[in-house]
Coordinates of C-alpha atoms in Angstrom, one line a residue:
M23 CA 101.7 95.6 132.6
D24 CA 99.6 93.2 130.4
V25 CA 95.6 93.5 131.3
T26 CA 92.7 91.7 131.2
I27 CA 89.0 92.4 130.3
Q28 CA 86.3 89.9 129.6
T29 CA 82.8 89.3 129.1
G30 CA 80.9 86.0 129.4
R31 CA 82.1 84.6 126.6
M32 CA 85.7 87.0 125.1
K33 CA 88.9 87.6 127.1
A34 CA 90.9 90.0 126.0
V35 CA 94.7 90.5 127.1
I36 CA 96.3 94.5 125.8
R37 CA 100.3 94.8 126.6
D38 CA 100.7 98.4 128.3
Q39 CA 103.5 98.2 126.1
G40 CA 102.3 100.3 122.7
A41 CA 98.6 98.9 124.3
E42 CA 98.9 95.6 122.5
L43 CA 96.4 93.6 121.5
I44 CA 98.3 89.8 122.7
S45 CA 95.5 87.1 123.2
L46 CA 91.3 87.1 121.8
Q47 CA 89.2 84.3 123.2
Y48 CA 86.5 82.8 123.0
E49 CA 85.3 80.4 125.0
G50 CA 88.6 79.0 125.4
R51 CA 89.6 79.4 121.8
E52 CA 92.7 81.6 120.8
Y53 CA 92.0 83.7 117.9
L54 CA 95.1 86.3 117.4
W55 CA 98.6 85.0 116.9
N56 CA 101.1 83.7 119.5
G57 CA 104.4 86.6 118.1
D58 CA 106.1 83.8 117.2
P59 CA 109.9 85.8 116.8
A60 CA 110.3 83.2 113.8
Y61 CA 107.9 84.5 111.6
W62 CA 106.5 87.9 113.3
S63 CA 106.8 89.1 116.7
G64 CA 104.2 91.3 117.0
H65 CA 100.6 90.7 117.8
A66 CA 98.3 93.5 116.7
P67 CA 100.2 96.8 116.7
N68 CA 98.7 100.2 116.5
L69 CA 100.4 102.8 113.9
F70 CA 100.6 106.2 114.6
P71 CA 101.1 108.6 113.7
F72 CA 101.7 107.3 110.5
V73 CA 101.1 104.0 109.0
G74 CA 103.7 101.6 106.7
R75 CA 107.1 104.0 105.5
L76 CA 108.0 106.9 104.1
F77 CA 110.5 107.1 101.4
E78 CA 114.6 107.0 103.1
E79 CA 112.0 107.3 106.6
R80 CA 111.8 111.1 105.9
Y81 CA 109.5 113.4 106.2
T82 CA 108.5 117.8 106.2
L83 CA 106.1 120.1 107.7
H84 CA 106.0 123.4 106.8
G85 CA 109.9 123.1 105.3
Q86 CA 111.2 121.4 109.1
E87 CA 112.7 117.2 108.8
Y88 CA 111.7 115.6 110.3
H89 CA 112.4 111.1 110.8
L90 CA 109.8 109.1 111.1
G91 CA 109.7 104.9 111.7
R92 CA 108.2 102.8 109.9
H93 CA 104.7 103.0 111.2
G94 CA 104.8 105.1 113.6
F95 CA 105.9 105.4 117.1
A96 CA 103.6 104.6 119.1
K97 CA 103.5 101.0 119.4
L98 CA 107.2 101.6 121.0
M99 CA 105.3 103.8 123.7
K100 CA 104.5 102.8 127.3
F101 CA 100.7 103.5 127.5
D102 CA 99.1 103.9 130.7
V103 CA 95.7 103.0 131.5
L104 CA 93.7 105.9 132.3
E105 CA 90.4 103.8 133.0
Q106 CA 89.7 100.0 133.6
S107 CA 86.2 98.3 133.6
E108 CA 85.2 94.6 134.2
N109 CA 84.9 94.5 130.1
A110 CA 86.7 97.8 129.3
V111 CA 89.9 99.6 129.2
T112 CA 91.2 102.8 128.0
F113 CA 95.4 103.5 127.1
G114 CA 96.9 106.7 126.7
I115 CA 100.5 108.5 125.9
T116 CA 100.8 112.1 125.4
D117 CA 104.0 114.3 123.9
S118 CA 106.9 114.3 125.3
E119 CA 110.3 115.9 124.8
E120 CA 111.6 112.4 122.4
T121 CA 108.7 112.5 120.4
R122 CA 108.9 116.3 119.1
K123 CA 112.0 115.2 118.2
V124 CA 110.2 113.1 115.3
Y125 CA 106.9 114.6 115.5
P126 CA 106.4 118.0 116.5
Y127 CA 103.2 117.9 118.0
L128 CA 101.4 118.5 121.6
F129 CA 98.8 115.4 121.6
D130 CA 97.6 113.2 123.7
F131 CA 96.6 109.2 121.9
Q132 CA 94.7 107.0 123.7
I133 CA 93.4 103.2 122.8
T134 CA 89.8 101.9 124.2
F135 CA 89.4 98.3 123.5
S136 CA 85.8 97.2 125.0
L137 CA 84.1 93.7 124.8
E138 CA 80.6 93.5 124.4
D139 CA 79.0 90.1 123.2
T140 CA 81.6 88.4 121.0
S141 CA 82.8 91.4 119.7
L142 CA 85.7 93.9 120.3
F143 CA 85.4 97.6 120.0
I144 CA 88.8 98.9 119.2
T145 CA 88.6 103.1 119.5
A146 CA 90.8 105.4 118.6
D147 CA 91.4 109.3 119.8
V148 CA 93.0 111.5 119.5
F149 CA 93.3 115.6 120.9
N150 CA 95.7 117.9 119.3
R151 CA 96.9 120.2 122.3
D152 CA 98.8 122.1 119.7
R153 CA 98.3 125.3 118.3
K154 CA 99.0 124.4 114.7
I155 CA 96.4 121.4 112.7
L156 CA 97.7 118.2 114.2
F157 CA 98.6 116.1 110.8
F158 CA 98.3 111.2 111.0
G159 CA 98.0 108.6 110.1
Y160 CA 96.6 105.9 112.4
G161 CA 95.5 102.4 111.5
G162 CA 95.1 98.4 113.4
H163 CA 97.4 95.2 112.6
P164 CA 96.1 92.4 113.8
G165 CA 97.5 89.1 113.2
F166 CA 95.4 86.1 113.5
R167 CA 95.7 82.7 113.8
V168 CA 95.4 80.5 110.1
P169 CA 94.5 77.4 110.4
I170 CA 92.0 78.5 113.4
E171 CA 90.6 75.2 114.1
E172 CA 92.3 71.9 114.4
G173 CA 92.8 69.7 112.1
R174 CA 93.0 72.5 108.7
S175 CA 95.0 74.1 106.3
F176 CA 96.0 77.4 105.3
E177 CA 95.1 77.2 102.1
D178 CA 91.7 75.9 103.4
Y179 CA 91.3 79.5 104.5
Y180 CA 90.2 82.3 102.8
L181 CA 89.0 86.0 103.4
E182 CA 85.4 87.1 102.4
F183 CA 83.7 90.7 101.3
P184 CA 79.7 90.8 102.7
E185 CA 78.7 91.0 99.0
K186 CA 80.2 91.5 96.1
C187 CA 82.2 94.2 95.2
F188 CA 85.4 95.6 92.9
P189 CA 87.9 96.9 94.6
D190 CA 91.2 98.3 93.6
Q191 CA 95.0 97.3 94.5
V192 CA 97.0 100.2 95.8
M193 CA 100.1 99.2 94.0
M194 CA 103.9 99.5 95.8
S195 CA 107.4 99.6 94.5
K196 CA 109.5 96.9 96.1
D197 CA 110.6 99.4 98.9
V198 CA 106.5 99.2 99.6
L199 CA 105.8 102.7 99.1
V200 CA 103.2 103.4 97.3
N201 CA 103.3 104.3 93.0
G202 CA 100.6 106.7 93.0
T203 CA 98.7 103.6 90.6
L204 CA 95.6 101.8 91.4
K205 CA 94.8 98.4 89.7
P206 CA 91.0 96.2 89.9
Y207 CA 91.9 93.6 92.5
P208 CA 90.1 90.1 90.7
L209 CA 87.7 88.5 93.7
V210 CA 87.2 84.9 93.1
D211 CA 83.0 84.5 93.0
G212 CA 83.2 89.0 93.2
T213 CA 83.7 88.0 97.5
K214 CA 86.8 85.7 98.4
I215 CA 90.6 85.4 98.4
P216 CA 91.7 81.9 99.2
L217 CA 94.7 81.8 101.4
H218 CA 97.9 80.7 99.8
H219 CA 101.2 81.3 101.3
D220 CA 102.6 82.9 98.1
L221 CA 99.3 85.5 98.3
F222 CA 102.1 88.1 100.0
D223 CA 105.1 87.1 98.4
N224 CA 105.4 90.7 97.5
D225 CA 104.6 92.8 101.1
A226 CA 101.3 94.0 101.7
I227 CA 97.5 93.5 99.8
V228 CA 96.3 97.1 100.0
L229 CA 92.4 97.3 99.0
T230 CA 90.2 100.2 98.7
N231 CA 87.0 100.3 97.9
T232 CA 85.6 97.5 99.8
P233 CA 82.3 96.6 102.1
Y234 CA 84.4 97.9 105.4
E235 CA 84.2 94.9 106.6
V236 CA 85.8 91.0 105.8
S237 CA 85.7 87.4 107.3
L238 CA 88.5 85.5 107.7
K239 CA 87.3 81.5 107.3
A240 CA 86.8 78.3 106.0
D241 CA 83.7 75.9 104.1
H242 CA 82.1 73.9 107.1
A243 CA 84.1 75.4 109.6
K244 CA 82.6 76.4 112.8
H245 CA 84.8 79.4 113.7
S246 CA 85.5 83.2 111.8
V247 CA 87.1 85.6 112.2
T248 CA 85.2 89.3 111.7
V249 CA 86.8 92.7 110.7
S250 CA 84.4 95.7 110.3
Y251 CA 86.6 99.2 109.7
P252 CA 84.2 101.6 108.7
G253 CA 85.8 105.0 109.2
M254 CA 89.1 102.8 107.2
P255 CA 89.5 103.2 103.4
Y256 CA 91.6 100.9 103.4
I257 CA 92.4 97.7 104.4
G258 CA 95.2 95.4 104.0
F259 CA 96.1 91.8 103.7
W260 CA 99.4 90.7 104.8
H261 CA 102.0 87.6 106.4
A262 CA 105.8 87.6 106.5
V263 CA 106.6 87.4 103.2
H264 CA 108.5 83.5 101.5
T265 CA 107.0 82.1 104.9
N266 CA 105.1 79.4 105.4
A267 CA 103.9 81.9 108.5
P268 CA 100.2 80.1 110.2
Y269 CA 98.9 83.2 110.1
V270 CA 97.0 86.4 108.6
A271 CA 97.1 90.8 109.5
I272 CA 94.0 91.7 109.0
E273 CA 94.7 95.9 108.8
P274 CA 92.1 98.6 108.3
W275 CA 93.8 101.9 108.1
V276 CA 92.8 105.8 107.5
S277 CA 95.8 106.5 105.7
L278 CA 98.2 105.3 103.2
P279 CA 102.3 104.8 103.4
G280 CA 104.7 107.0 102.0
R281 CA 105.3 107.7 97.5
Q282 CA 108.5 106.6 95.9
D283 CA 111.3 108.4 95.3
I284 CA 109.0 112.0 97.4
V285 CA 110.1 113.2 100.7
E286 CA 106.6 113.8 102.1
E287 CA 105.3 117.1 103.4
F288 CA 103.1 115.9 106.1
S289 CA 100.2 118.9 105.6
S290 CA 100.2 118.0 101.6
L291 CA 99.4 114.5 102.0
S292 CA 95.8 114.5 101.7
D293 CA 94.7 111.1 102.9
L294 CA 96.1 112.4 106.5
V295 CA 93.3 113.3 109.0
G296 CA 94.1 116.8 109.9
V297 CA 92.4 117.8 113.7
E298 CA 92.5 121.6 114.1
P299 CA 93.4 122.5 117.8
D300 CA 91.8 122.3 121.0
D301 CA 89.7 119.2 118.6
S302 CA 89.3 115.9 118.7
Y303 CA 89.4 112.2 116.4
T304 CA 88.0 109.6 116.8
N305 CA 87.4 106.2 115.1
T306 CA 86.0 102.8 116.1
W307 CA 86.4 99.7 114.1
K308 CA 85.6 95.4 115.9
I309 CA 86.7 92.3 115.7
T310 CA 84.1 90.2 116.2
L311 CA 84.7 85.9 116.8
K312 CA 82.3 83.1 116.2

């Protein structure tokens, strides 16, 4: 089932499978990637309760071992519609016998999409119904069409931070696992990453120490996308490796993938969110179209 929300100039369509945004339009123009499986069948999956990969897809919690696939299981689950209005909708899942086999917690995970003016706000709420601290990762993964406008090329576009900054790249192994090092990432004019297809030949570029906002734009272009992520310390950029894929994913993350050659203990991972019993966590980020 697909749910449509809209305002005067904006329209968003969200699928109950994974509570995944599958269309985002401004004045009739589509900005979101269409999910062509020739490159990537996704649109904008929600990453929960882990971001990225774990070494051998394994982790431990208080000494007990579990198996968890890339980007967690929320993207694979059918969500319930909990609330809906003309310009907003809230989807939710709760733990089940199946989720507890891979993630031994009692929890509720909700995603709210709301349109306001030219922005889509995405709010994640995690409720801990367990008697122990709930550890989890969370991230967004929206893909955007590039070029946005007709008559332009992929290489016309760039990613731009709103002010000069000195980000560090989180370095990864060939298996896209954290290798434990940071490397200064040079920006053109201190703000820009020009797009070209081989930029992603080593998979995602993950940065930290950024201004918590980034725009996808081209010189003298009318249309652009801005992703604002005030509660996310990491931002990733990606498209399918070794392809000429006509999109780029802009991925705000709360936490990082696991480390190479280490079976992580969830309770010891410093960048995971920890929520006390009967408490909750909220994170809001937004996509603004022009």
